[in-house]
């Protein structure tokens, strides 16, 4: 396709691999969506949902409620797309630099490293990440309500069976991926050996900006925020095993590559544009 591809759903066979419940809304008019599943109901959109992509293509079939609105009606029987990041090396995760890190209220600055037991950010904590790779190993990356986290040139790597992303309501997250290095362009990277179809929960109304790729090749991105998430990013591409959007959930995706270095440097991101 000629348009930028900002959503790729990788599941090869499931029904509802992309599932948008009633009143769900995706605003991405300048880029395309692709659903790899060969299921007869690979893409399901319920009543009063609005899906605005320049193109929507499904390898299998789709079930669209008659009240759902599409800028471009989905095309069925498209050839599945390869995972363009399948050859990107995973970050080193040997050992531990930090253990069971819990940040309570106050201001905190963190350095890159391997966070064994994960990272939990508690209410009224404000956290800044220095540039680099943060490995959340065998534990949650969890932001409680009324927390804030920001970082430039950062990759969050979710390593191990227990490593999930959980963003509670009213947490604020702003990230930009690195512009160079082996994981250039990737803001959030899931372990390729993770359990299939574990949920990564995005319930916060404050996830406005993630510049780079959200890459969850094994997991389900479960969005329940009723305020448009990701819409303030210059560039976000979502590559997930499955995408589930709850009733009234909203997401916006942009492809303004000139406004961020996170997309322009990585050759892996270029593959998304073809």
PDB file of C-alpha atoms in Angstrom:
ATOM      1  CA  UNK A   1       0.000   0.000   0.000  1.00  0.00           C
ATOM      2  CA  UNK A   2       1.124   3.555  -0.580  1.00  0.00           C
ATOM      3  CA  UNK A   3      -0.115   4.900   2.744  1.00  0.00           C
ATOM      4  CA  UNK A   4       1.851   4.732   5.973  1.00  0.00           C
ATOM      5  CA  UNK A   5       0.859   1.702   8.009  1.00  0.00           C
ATOM      6  CA  UNK A   6       0.197   2.773  11.595  1.00  0.00           C
ATOM      7  CA  UNK A   7      -1.695  -0.290  12.867  1.00  0.00           C
ATOM      8  CA  UNK A   8      -0.712  -3.919  12.280  1.00  0.00           C
ATOM      9  CA  UNK A   9      -2.576  -6.705  14.112  1.00  0.00           C
ATOM     10  CA  UNK A  10      -0.450  -9.851  13.926  1.00  0.00           C
ATOM     11  CA  UNK A  11      -2.695 -12.676  15.181  1.00  0.00           C
ATOM     12  CA  UNK A  12      -2.870 -15.171  12.280  1.00  0.00           C
ATOM     13  CA  UNK A  13      -6.203 -16.839  12.994  1.00  0.00           C
ATOM     14  CA  UNK A  14      -8.330 -15.391  15.786  1.00  0.00           C
ATOM     15  CA  UNK A  15     -11.801 -13.968  15.456  1.00  0.00           C
ATOM     16  CA  UNK A  16     -11.993 -10.488  16.989  1.00  0.00           C
ATOM     17  CA  UNK A  17      -8.250 -10.020  16.595  1.00  0.00           C
ATOM     18  CA  UNK A  18      -9.247  -6.383  16.244  1.00  0.00           C
ATOM     19  CA  UNK A  19     -12.363  -5.751  18.281  1.00  0.00           C
ATOM     20  CA  UNK A  20     -13.929  -2.304  18.694  1.00  0.00           C
ATOM     21  CA  UNK A  21     -16.930  -2.211  21.011  1.00  0.00           C
ATOM     22  CA  UNK A  22     -19.836   0.222  20.826  1.00  0.00           C
ATOM     23  CA  UNK A  23     -18.930   3.903  20.514  1.00  0.00           C
ATOM     24  CA  UNK A  24     -15.234   3.097  20.123  1.00  0.00           C
ATOM     25  CA  UNK A  25     -13.323   5.621  18.043  1.00  0.00           C
ATOM     26  CA  UNK A  26     -10.027   5.473  16.116  1.00  0.00           C
ATOM     27  CA  UNK A  27      -8.872   8.627  14.361  1.00  0.00           C
ATOM     28  CA  UNK A  28      -5.997   7.922  11.947  1.00  0.00           C
ATOM     29  CA  UNK A  29      -7.085   9.369   8.592  1.00  0.00           C
ATOM     30  CA  UNK A  30      -3.566   9.646   7.153  1.00  0.00           C
ATOM     31  CA  UNK A  31      -2.454   6.057   7.642  1.00  0.00           C
ATOM     32  CA  UNK A  32      -3.624   2.489   7.122  1.00  0.00           C
ATOM     33  CA  UNK A  33      -4.593  -0.490   9.288  1.00  0.00           C
ATOM     34  CA  UNK A  34      -3.892  -4.151   8.540  1.00  0.00           C
ATOM     35  CA  UNK A  35      -5.352  -7.201  10.303  1.00  0.00           C
ATOM     36  CA  UNK A  36      -3.503 -10.457   9.572  1.00  0.00           C
ATOM     37  CA  UNK A  37      -6.048 -12.885  10.993  1.00  0.00           C
ATOM     38  CA  UNK A  38      -7.695 -15.315   8.596  1.00  0.00           C
ATOM     39  CA  UNK A  39     -10.676 -15.693  10.926  1.00  0.00           C
ATOM     40  CA  UNK A  40     -14.097 -15.123   9.402  1.00  0.00           C
ATOM     41  CA  UNK A  41     -14.658 -12.360  11.974  1.00  0.00           C
ATOM     42  CA  UNK A  42     -11.075 -11.145  12.265  1.00  0.00           C
ATOM     43  CA  UNK A  43     -12.252  -7.525  12.526  1.00  0.00           C
ATOM     44  CA  UNK A  44     -15.390  -6.715  14.506  1.00  0.00           C
ATOM     45  CA  UNK A  45     -16.790  -3.224  15.043  1.00  0.00           C
ATOM     46  CA  UNK A  46     -19.944  -2.688  17.056  1.00  0.00           C
ATOM     47  CA  UNK A  47     -22.679  -0.063  16.931  1.00  0.00           C
ATOM     48  CA  UNK A  48     -21.817   3.630  16.671  1.00  0.00           C
ATOM     49  CA  UNK A  49     -18.086   3.002  16.495  1.00  0.00           C
ATOM     50  CA  UNK A  50     -16.058   5.246  14.173  1.00  0.00           C
ATOM     51  CA  UNK A  51     -12.934   4.016  12.397  1.00  0.00           C
ATOM     52  CA  UNK A  52     -11.003   6.585  10.386  1.00  0.00           C
ATOM     53  CA  UNK A  53      -8.061   5.068   8.503  1.00  0.00           C
ATOM     54  CA  UNK A  54      -7.006   5.889   4.955  1.00  0.00           C
ATOM     55  CA  UNK A  55      -7.311   2.146   4.283  1.00  0.00           C
ATOM     56  CA  UNK A  56      -8.345  -0.896   6.333  1.00  0.00           C
ATOM     57  CA  UNK A  57      -7.353  -4.346   5.081  1.00  0.00           C
ATOM     58  CA  UNK A  58      -8.197  -7.727   6.632  1.00  0.00           C
ATOM     59  CA  UNK A  59      -6.721 -11.103   5.672  1.00  0.00           C
ATOM     60  CA  UNK A  60      -9.891 -12.889   6.766  1.00  0.00           C
ATOM     61  CA  UNK A  61     -13.376 -11.498   7.151  1.00  0.00           C
ATOM     62  CA  UNK A  62     -15.058  -8.721   9.083  1.00  0.00           C
ATOM     63  CA  UNK A  63     -18.303  -8.077  10.897  1.00  0.00           C
ATOM     64  CA  UNK A  64     -19.376  -4.442  10.829  1.00  0.00           C
ATOM     65  CA  UNK A  65     -22.456  -3.146  12.613  1.00  0.00           C
ATOM     66  CA  UNK A  66     -24.643  -1.135  10.249  1.00  0.00           C
ATOM     67  CA  UNK A  67     -24.304   1.890  12.550  1.00  0.00           C
ATOM     68  CA  UNK A  68     -20.502   1.786  12.519  1.00  0.00           C
ATOM     69  CA  UNK A  69     -18.769   4.477  10.467  1.00  0.00           C
ATOM     70  CA  UNK A  70     -15.654   3.846   8.359  1.00  0.00           C
ATOM     71  CA  UNK A  71     -13.811   6.464   6.319  1.00  0.00           C
ATOM     72  CA  UNK A  72     -12.635   3.610   4.096  1.00  0.00           C
ATOM     73  CA  UNK A  73     -14.724   0.412   4.291  1.00  0.00           C
ATOM     74  CA  UNK A  74     -12.610  -2.628   5.208  1.00  0.00           C
ATOM     75  CA  UNK A  75     -11.311  -4.847   2.433  1.00  0.00           C
ATOM     76  CA  UNK A  76     -11.386  -8.607   3.066  1.00  0.00           C
ATOM     77  CA  UNK A  77      -9.068 -11.374   1.818  1.00  0.00           C
ATOM     78  CA  UNK A  78      -5.922  -9.247   1.830  1.00  0.00           C
ATOM     79  CA  UNK A  79      -2.574 -11.012   2.040  1.00  0.00           C
ATOM     80  CA  UNK A  80      -1.176 -11.028   5.604  1.00  0.00           C
ATOM     81  CA  UNK A  81       1.693  -8.643   6.292  1.00  0.00           C
ATOM     82  CA  UNK A  82       5.007  -9.775   7.720  1.00  0.00           C
ATOM     83  CA  UNK A  83       6.085  -8.412  11.069  1.00  0.00           C
ATOM     84  CA  UNK A  84       8.521  -5.680   9.964  1.00  0.00           C
ATOM     85  CA  UNK A  85      10.334  -5.741  13.315  1.00  0.00           C
ATOM     86  CA  UNK A  86      10.744  -9.519  13.594  1.00  0.00           C
ATOM     87  CA  UNK A  87      14.517  -9.315  13.117  1.00  0.00           C
ATOM     88  CA  UNK A  88      15.153  -6.471  15.550  1.00  0.00           C
ATOM     89  CA  UNK A  89      17.314  -7.815  18.402  1.00  0.00           C
ATOM     90  CA  UNK A  90      15.850  -7.860  21.887  1.00  0.00           C
ATOM     91  CA  UNK A  91      17.685  -5.851  24.552  1.00  0.00           C
ATOM     92  CA  UNK A  92      20.078  -7.554  26.946  1.00  0.00           C
ATOM     93  CA  UNK A  93      18.209  -8.722  30.050  1.00  0.00           C
ATOM     94  CA  UNK A  94      20.820 -10.690  31.996  1.00  0.00           C
ATOM     95  CA  UNK A  95      21.049 -10.038  35.722  1.00  0.00           C
ATOM     96  CA  UNK A  96      19.472  -7.255  37.760  1.00  0.00           C
ATOM     97  CA  UNK A  97      20.425  -3.624  38.295  1.00  0.00           C
ATOM     98  CA  UNK A  98      17.419  -2.762  40.474  1.00  0.00           C
ATOM     99  CA  UNK A  99      14.991  -4.932  42.442  1.00  0.00           C
ATOM    100  CA  UNK A 100      11.253  -4.515  43.095  1.00  0.00           C
ATOM    101  CA  UNK A 101      11.340  -0.778  42.465  1.00  0.00           C
ATOM    102  CA  UNK A 102       8.412   1.135  43.937  1.00  0.00           C
ATOM    103  CA  UNK A 103       8.253   4.917  43.598  1.00  0.00           C
ATOM    104  CA  UNK A 104       5.996   6.715  46.047  1.00  0.00           C
ATOM    105  CA  UNK A 105       4.809  10.332  45.972  1.00  0.00           C
ATOM    106  CA  UNK A 106       7.442  12.910  45.083  1.00  0.00           C
ATOM    107  CA  UNK A 107       9.836  13.592  42.212  1.00  0.00           C
ATOM    108  CA  UNK A 108      12.111  10.845  40.922  1.00  0.00           C
ATOM    109  CA  UNK A 109      14.770  10.490  38.205  1.00  0.00           C
ATOM    110  CA  UNK A 110      15.628   7.016  36.922  1.00  0.00           C
ATOM    111  CA  UNK A 111      18.534   5.610  34.960  1.00  0.00           C
ATOM    112  CA  UNK A 112      18.440   2.828  32.346  1.00  0.00           C
ATOM    113  CA  UNK A 113      18.951  -0.732  33.482  1.00  0.00           C
ATOM    114  CA  UNK A 114      17.314  -4.033  34.331  1.00  0.00           C
ATOM    115  CA  UNK A 115      14.464  -3.567  36.792  1.00  0.00           C
ATOM    116  CA  UNK A 116      13.889  -7.037  38.244  1.00  0.00           C
ATOM    117  CA  UNK A 117      10.419  -7.331  39.691  1.00  0.00           C
ATOM    118  CA  UNK A 118       9.290  -4.504  37.435  1.00  0.00           C
ATOM    119  CA  UNK A 119       8.556  -0.870  38.194  1.00  0.00           C
ATOM    120  CA  UNK A 120       5.552   0.368  40.140  1.00  0.00           C
ATOM    121  CA  UNK A 121       4.753   4.064  40.250  1.00  0.00           C
ATOM    122  CA  UNK A 122       2.412   5.020  43.079  1.00  0.00           C
ATOM    123  CA  UNK A 123      -0.036   7.966  43.335  1.00  0.00           C
ATOM    124  CA  UNK A 124       1.418  11.477  43.193  1.00  0.00           C
ATOM    125  CA  UNK A 125       4.817  10.338  41.933  1.00  0.00           C
ATOM    126  CA  UNK A 126       6.440  12.288  39.086  1.00  0.00           C
ATOM    127  CA  UNK A 127       9.120  10.304  37.255  1.00  0.00           C
ATOM    128  CA  UNK A 128      11.652  11.303  34.598  1.00  0.00           C
ATOM    129  CA  UNK A 129      13.600   8.684  32.639  1.00  0.00           C
ATOM    130  CA  UNK A 130      17.102   9.369  31.363  1.00  0.00           C
ATOM    131  CA  UNK A 131      17.764   8.194  27.780  1.00  0.00           C
ATOM    132  CA  UNK A 132      18.311   4.467  27.352  1.00  0.00           C
ATOM    133  CA  UNK A 133      16.675   1.047  27.687  1.00  0.00           C
ATOM    134  CA  UNK A 134      14.572   0.108  30.709  1.00  0.00           C
ATOM    135  CA  UNK A 135      14.054  -3.636  31.096  1.00  0.00           C
ATOM    136  CA  UNK A 136      10.964  -4.490  33.171  1.00  0.00           C
ATOM    137  CA  UNK A 137      11.913  -8.046  34.117  1.00  0.00           C
ATOM    138  CA  UNK A 138       9.491 -10.535  35.694  1.00  0.00           C
ATOM    139  CA  UNK A 139       7.188  -7.867  37.052  1.00  0.00           C
ATOM    140  CA  UNK A 140       4.654  -5.228  36.103  1.00  0.00           C
ATOM    141  CA  UNK A 141       5.326  -1.854  34.611  1.00  0.00           C
ATOM    142  CA  UNK A 142       2.477  -0.220  36.491  1.00  0.00           C
ATOM    143  CA  UNK A 143       1.425   3.400  36.762  1.00  0.00           C
ATOM    144  CA  UNK A 144      -1.187   4.039  39.438  1.00  0.00           C
ATOM    145  CA  UNK A 145      -3.747   6.824  39.210  1.00  0.00           C
ATOM    146  CA  UNK A 146      -2.407  10.388  39.459  1.00  0.00           C
ATOM    147  CA  UNK A 147       1.141   9.593  38.412  1.00  0.00           C
ATOM    148  CA  UNK A 148       3.381  11.024  35.702  1.00  0.00           C
ATOM    149  CA  UNK A 149       6.239   9.520  33.695  1.00  0.00           C
ATOM    150  CA  UNK A 150       8.218  11.086  30.857  1.00  0.00           C
ATOM    151  CA  UNK A 151      11.330  10.179  28.913  1.00  0.00           C
ATOM    152  CA  UNK A 152      13.150  11.061  25.691  1.00  0.00           C
ATOM    153  CA  UNK A 153      15.138   8.524  23.645  1.00  0.00           C
ATOM    154  CA  UNK A 154      13.748   5.689  25.748  1.00  0.00           C
ATOM    155  CA  UNK A 155      12.767   2.055  25.100  1.00  0.00           C
ATOM    156  CA  UNK A 156      10.704   0.142  27.663  1.00  0.00           C
ATOM    157  CA  UNK A 157      11.293  -3.609  27.300  1.00  0.00           C
ATOM    158  CA  UNK A 158       8.799  -5.988  28.918  1.00  0.00           C
ATOM    159  CA  UNK A 159      10.748  -9.168  29.722  1.00  0.00           C
ATOM    160  CA  UNK A 160       9.379 -12.362  31.243  1.00  0.00           C
ATOM    161  CA  UNK A 161       6.069 -14.059  31.942  1.00  0.00           C
ATOM    162  CA  UNK A 162       4.927 -11.528  34.562  1.00  0.00           C
ATOM    163  CA  UNK A 163       5.947  -8.378  32.740  1.00  0.00           C
ATOM    164  CA  UNK A 164       2.858  -6.490  31.608  1.00  0.00           C
ATOM    165  CA  UNK A 165       2.060  -2.827  31.085  1.00  0.00           C
ATOM    166  CA  UNK A 166      -0.735  -1.440  33.275  1.00  0.00           C
ATOM    167  CA  UNK A 167      -1.605   2.249  32.985  1.00  0.00           C
ATOM    168  CA  UNK A 168      -4.332   3.184  35.454  1.00  0.00           C
ATOM    169  CA  UNK A 169      -6.811   6.034  35.086  1.00  0.00           C
ATOM    170  CA  UNK A 170      -5.389   9.567  35.323  1.00  0.00           C
ATOM    171  CA  UNK A 171      -1.778   8.484  34.882  1.00  0.00           C
ATOM    172  CA  UNK A 172       0.213  10.624  32.441  1.00  0.00           C
ATOM    173  CA  UNK A 173       2.765   9.065  30.097  1.00  0.00           C
ATOM    174  CA  UNK A 174       4.965  10.818  27.534  1.00  0.00           C
ATOM    175  CA  UNK A 175       7.700   8.849  25.750  1.00  0.00           C
ATOM    176  CA  UNK A 176       9.903   9.230  22.705  1.00  0.00           C
ATOM    177  CA  UNK A 177      11.835   6.296  21.240  1.00  0.00           C
ATOM    178  CA  UNK A 178      15.583   6.441  20.576  1.00  0.00           C
ATOM    179  CA  UNK A 179      16.667   7.642  17.148  1.00  0.00           C
ATOM    180  CA  UNK A 180      19.678   5.331  16.904  1.00  0.00           C
ATOM    181  CA  UNK A 181      20.870   1.973  18.176  1.00  0.00           C
ATOM    182  CA  UNK A 182      19.489  -1.567  17.716  1.00  0.00           C
ATOM    183  CA  UNK A 183      16.000  -0.664  18.990  1.00  0.00           C
ATOM    184  CA  UNK A 184      15.790   2.675  17.195  1.00  0.00           C
ATOM    185  CA  UNK A 185      12.218   3.822  16.760  1.00  0.00           C
ATOM    186  CA  UNK A 186      10.718   1.379  19.302  1.00  0.00           C
ATOM    187  CA  UNK A 187       9.214   2.956  22.418  1.00  0.00           C
ATOM    188  CA  UNK A 188       7.651  -0.163  23.981  1.00  0.00           C
ATOM    189  CA  UNK A 189       8.968  -3.654  23.146  1.00  0.00           C
ATOM    190  CA  UNK A 190       7.484  -6.941  24.393  1.00  0.00           C
ATOM    191  CA  UNK A 191       9.498 -10.107  24.957  1.00  0.00           C
ATOM    192  CA  UNK A 192       8.920 -12.397  21.957  1.00  0.00           C
ATOM    193  CA  UNK A 193       8.775 -15.408  24.307  1.00  0.00           C
ATOM    194  CA  UNK A 194       6.029 -13.883  26.463  1.00  0.00           C
ATOM    195  CA  UNK A 195       2.791 -15.815  27.062  1.00  0.00           C
ATOM    196  CA  UNK A 196       0.336 -15.389  24.226  1.00  0.00           C
ATOM    197  CA  UNK A 197      -2.548 -12.953  24.579  1.00  0.00           C
ATOM    198  CA  UNK A 198      -1.713 -11.420  27.919  1.00  0.00           C
ATOM    199  CA  UNK A 199      -3.375  -8.042  28.407  1.00  0.00           C
ATOM    200  CA  UNK A 200      -1.555  -4.728  28.409  1.00  0.00           C
ATOM    201  CA  UNK A 201      -4.018  -2.290  29.951  1.00  0.00           C
ATOM    202  CA  UNK A 202      -4.271   1.295  28.801  1.00  0.00           C
ATOM    203  CA  UNK A 203      -7.009   2.783  30.963  1.00  0.00           C
ATOM    204  CA  UNK A 204      -5.522   6.230  31.433  1.00  0.00           C
ATOM    205  CA  UNK A 205      -6.831   9.398  29.833  1.00  0.00           C
ATOM    206  CA  UNK A 206      -3.345  10.902  30.078  1.00  0.00           C
ATOM    207  CA  UNK A 207      -1.382   8.803  27.560  1.00  0.00           C
ATOM    208  CA  UNK A 208      -1.160  11.583  25.021  1.00  0.00           C
ATOM    209  CA  UNK A 209       2.233  11.094  23.414  1.00  0.00           C
ATOM    210  CA  UNK A 210       4.308   8.028  22.543  1.00  0.00           C
ATOM    211  CA  UNK A 211       6.585   8.862  19.626  1.00  0.00           C
ATOM    212  CA  UNK A 212       7.707   5.584  18.099  1.00  0.00           C
ATOM    213  CA  UNK A 213       6.410   2.033  17.825  1.00  0.00           C
ATOM    214  CA  UNK A 214       4.354   0.212  20.436  1.00  0.00           C
ATOM    215  CA  UNK A 215       5.479  -3.348  19.685  1.00  0.00           C
ATOM    216  CA  UNK A 216       3.533  -6.072  21.516  1.00  0.00           C
ATOM    217  CA  UNK A 217       3.941  -9.077  19.242  1.00  0.00           C
ATOM    218  CA  UNK A 218       2.500 -11.550  21.782  1.00  0.00           C
ATOM    219  CA  UNK A 219       0.046  -9.461  23.728  1.00  0.00           C
ATOM    220  CA  UNK A 220      -3.310  -7.736  23.586  1.00  0.00           C
ATOM    221  CA  UNK A 221      -3.393  -3.950  23.749  1.00  0.00           C
ATOM    222  CA  UNK A 222      -6.578  -3.276  25.700  1.00  0.00           C
ATOM    223  CA  UNK A 223      -7.649   0.369  25.506  1.00  0.00           C
ATOM    224  CA  UNK A 224     -10.436   1.625  27.749  1.00  0.00           C
ATOM    225  CA  UNK A 225      -9.698   5.353  27.975  1.00  0.00           C
ATOM    226  CA  UNK A 226     -12.649   7.526  26.950  1.00  0.00           C
ATOM    227  CA  UNK A 227     -10.323  10.415  26.074  1.00  0.00           C
ATOM    228  CA  UNK A 228      -8.326  10.068  22.863  1.00  0.00           C
ATOM    229  CA  UNK A 229      -4.965   8.488  23.656  1.00  0.00           C
ATOM    230  CA  UNK A 230      -1.756   8.941  21.642  1.00  0.00           C
ATOM    231  CA  UNK A 231      -3.280  11.796  19.651  1.00  0.00           C
ATOM    232  CA  UNK A 232      -0.580  14.330  20.563  1.00  0.00           C
ATOM    233  CA  UNK A 233       2.244  12.138  19.239  1.00  0.00           C
ATOM    234  CA  UNK A 234       3.881  13.226  16.012  1.00  0.00           C
ATOM    235  CA  UNK A 235       4.343   9.564  15.057  1.00  0.00           C
ATOM    236  CA  UNK A 236       2.952   6.394  16.595  1.00  0.00           C
ATOM    237  CA  UNK A 237       2.782   2.962  15.005  1.00  0.00           C
ATOM    238  CA  UNK A 238       1.028   0.125  16.835  1.00  0.00           C
ATOM    239  CA  UNK A 239       2.090  -3.482  16.148  1.00  0.00           C
ATOM    240  CA  UNK A 240       0.226  -5.890  18.422  1.00  0.00           C
ATOM    241  CA  UNK A 241      -0.999  -9.474  18.538  1.00  0.00           C
ATOM    242  CA  UNK A 242      -4.521  -8.207  19.131  1.00  0.00           C
ATOM    243  CA  UNK A 243      -6.211  -4.859  19.663  1.00  0.00           C
ATOM    244  CA  UNK A 244      -9.281  -4.573  21.865  1.00  0.00           C
ATOM    245  CA  UNK A 245     -11.073  -1.280  22.390  1.00  0.00           C
ATOM    246  CA  UNK A 246     -13.722  -1.052  25.094  1.00  0.00           C
ATOM    247  CA  UNK A 247     -16.999   0.802  24.725  1.00  0.00           C
ATOM    248  CA  UNK A 248     -16.351   4.549  24.366  1.00  0.00           C
ATOM    249  CA  UNK A 249     -12.580   4.036  24.071  1.00  0.00           C
ATOM    250  CA  UNK A 250     -10.707   6.470  21.826  1.00  0.00           C
ATOM    251  CA  UNK A 251      -7.324   6.435  20.077  1.00  0.00           C
ATOM    252  CA  UNK A 252      -5.613   8.774  17.609  1.00  0.00           C
ATOM    253  CA  UNK A 253      -2.581   7.889  15.466  1.00  0.00           C
ATOM    254  CA  UNK A 254      -0.393  10.329  13.533  1.00  0.00           C
ATOM    255  CA  UNK A 255       2.412   9.948  11.001  1.00  0.00           C
ATOM    256  CA  UNK A 256       4.114  13.355  11.002  1.00  0.00           C
ATOM    257  CA  UNK A 257       7.589  11.908  10.536  1.00  0.00           C
ATOM    258  CA  UNK A 258       9.234  15.289   9.992  1.00  0.00           C
ATOM    259  CA  UNK A 259       8.385  16.298  13.554  1.00  0.00           C
ATOM    260  CA  UNK A 260      10.267  13.480  15.293  1.00  0.00           C
ATOM    261  CA  UNK A 261      13.612  11.734  14.922  1.00  0.00           C
ATOM    262  CA  UNK A 262      12.173   8.514  16.387  1.00  0.00           C
ATOM    263  CA  UNK A 263      10.809   7.414  13.016  1.00  0.00           C
ATOM    264  CA  UNK A 264      13.346   8.736  10.564  1.00  0.00           C
ATOM    265  CA  UNK A 265      16.489   6.984  11.742  1.00  0.00           C
ATOM    266  CA  UNK A 266      15.413   3.350  11.995  1.00  0.00           C
ATOM    267  CA  UNK A 267      15.433   1.332   8.751  1.00  0.00           C
ATOM    268  CA  UNK A 268      12.913  -1.014  10.374  1.00  0.00           C
ATOM    269  CA  UNK A 269      10.359   1.775  10.485  1.00  0.00           C
ATOM    270  CA  UNK A 270      10.841   2.449   6.796  1.00  0.00           C
ATOM    271  CA  UNK A 271       9.458  -1.041   6.093  1.00  0.00           C
ATOM    272  CA  UNK A 272       6.183   0.058   7.638  1.00  0.00           C
ATOM    273  CA  UNK A 273       5.705   2.637   4.928  1.00  0.00           C
ATOM    274  CA  UNK A 274       5.631   0.273   1.953  1.00  0.00           C
TER     275      UNK A 274
END
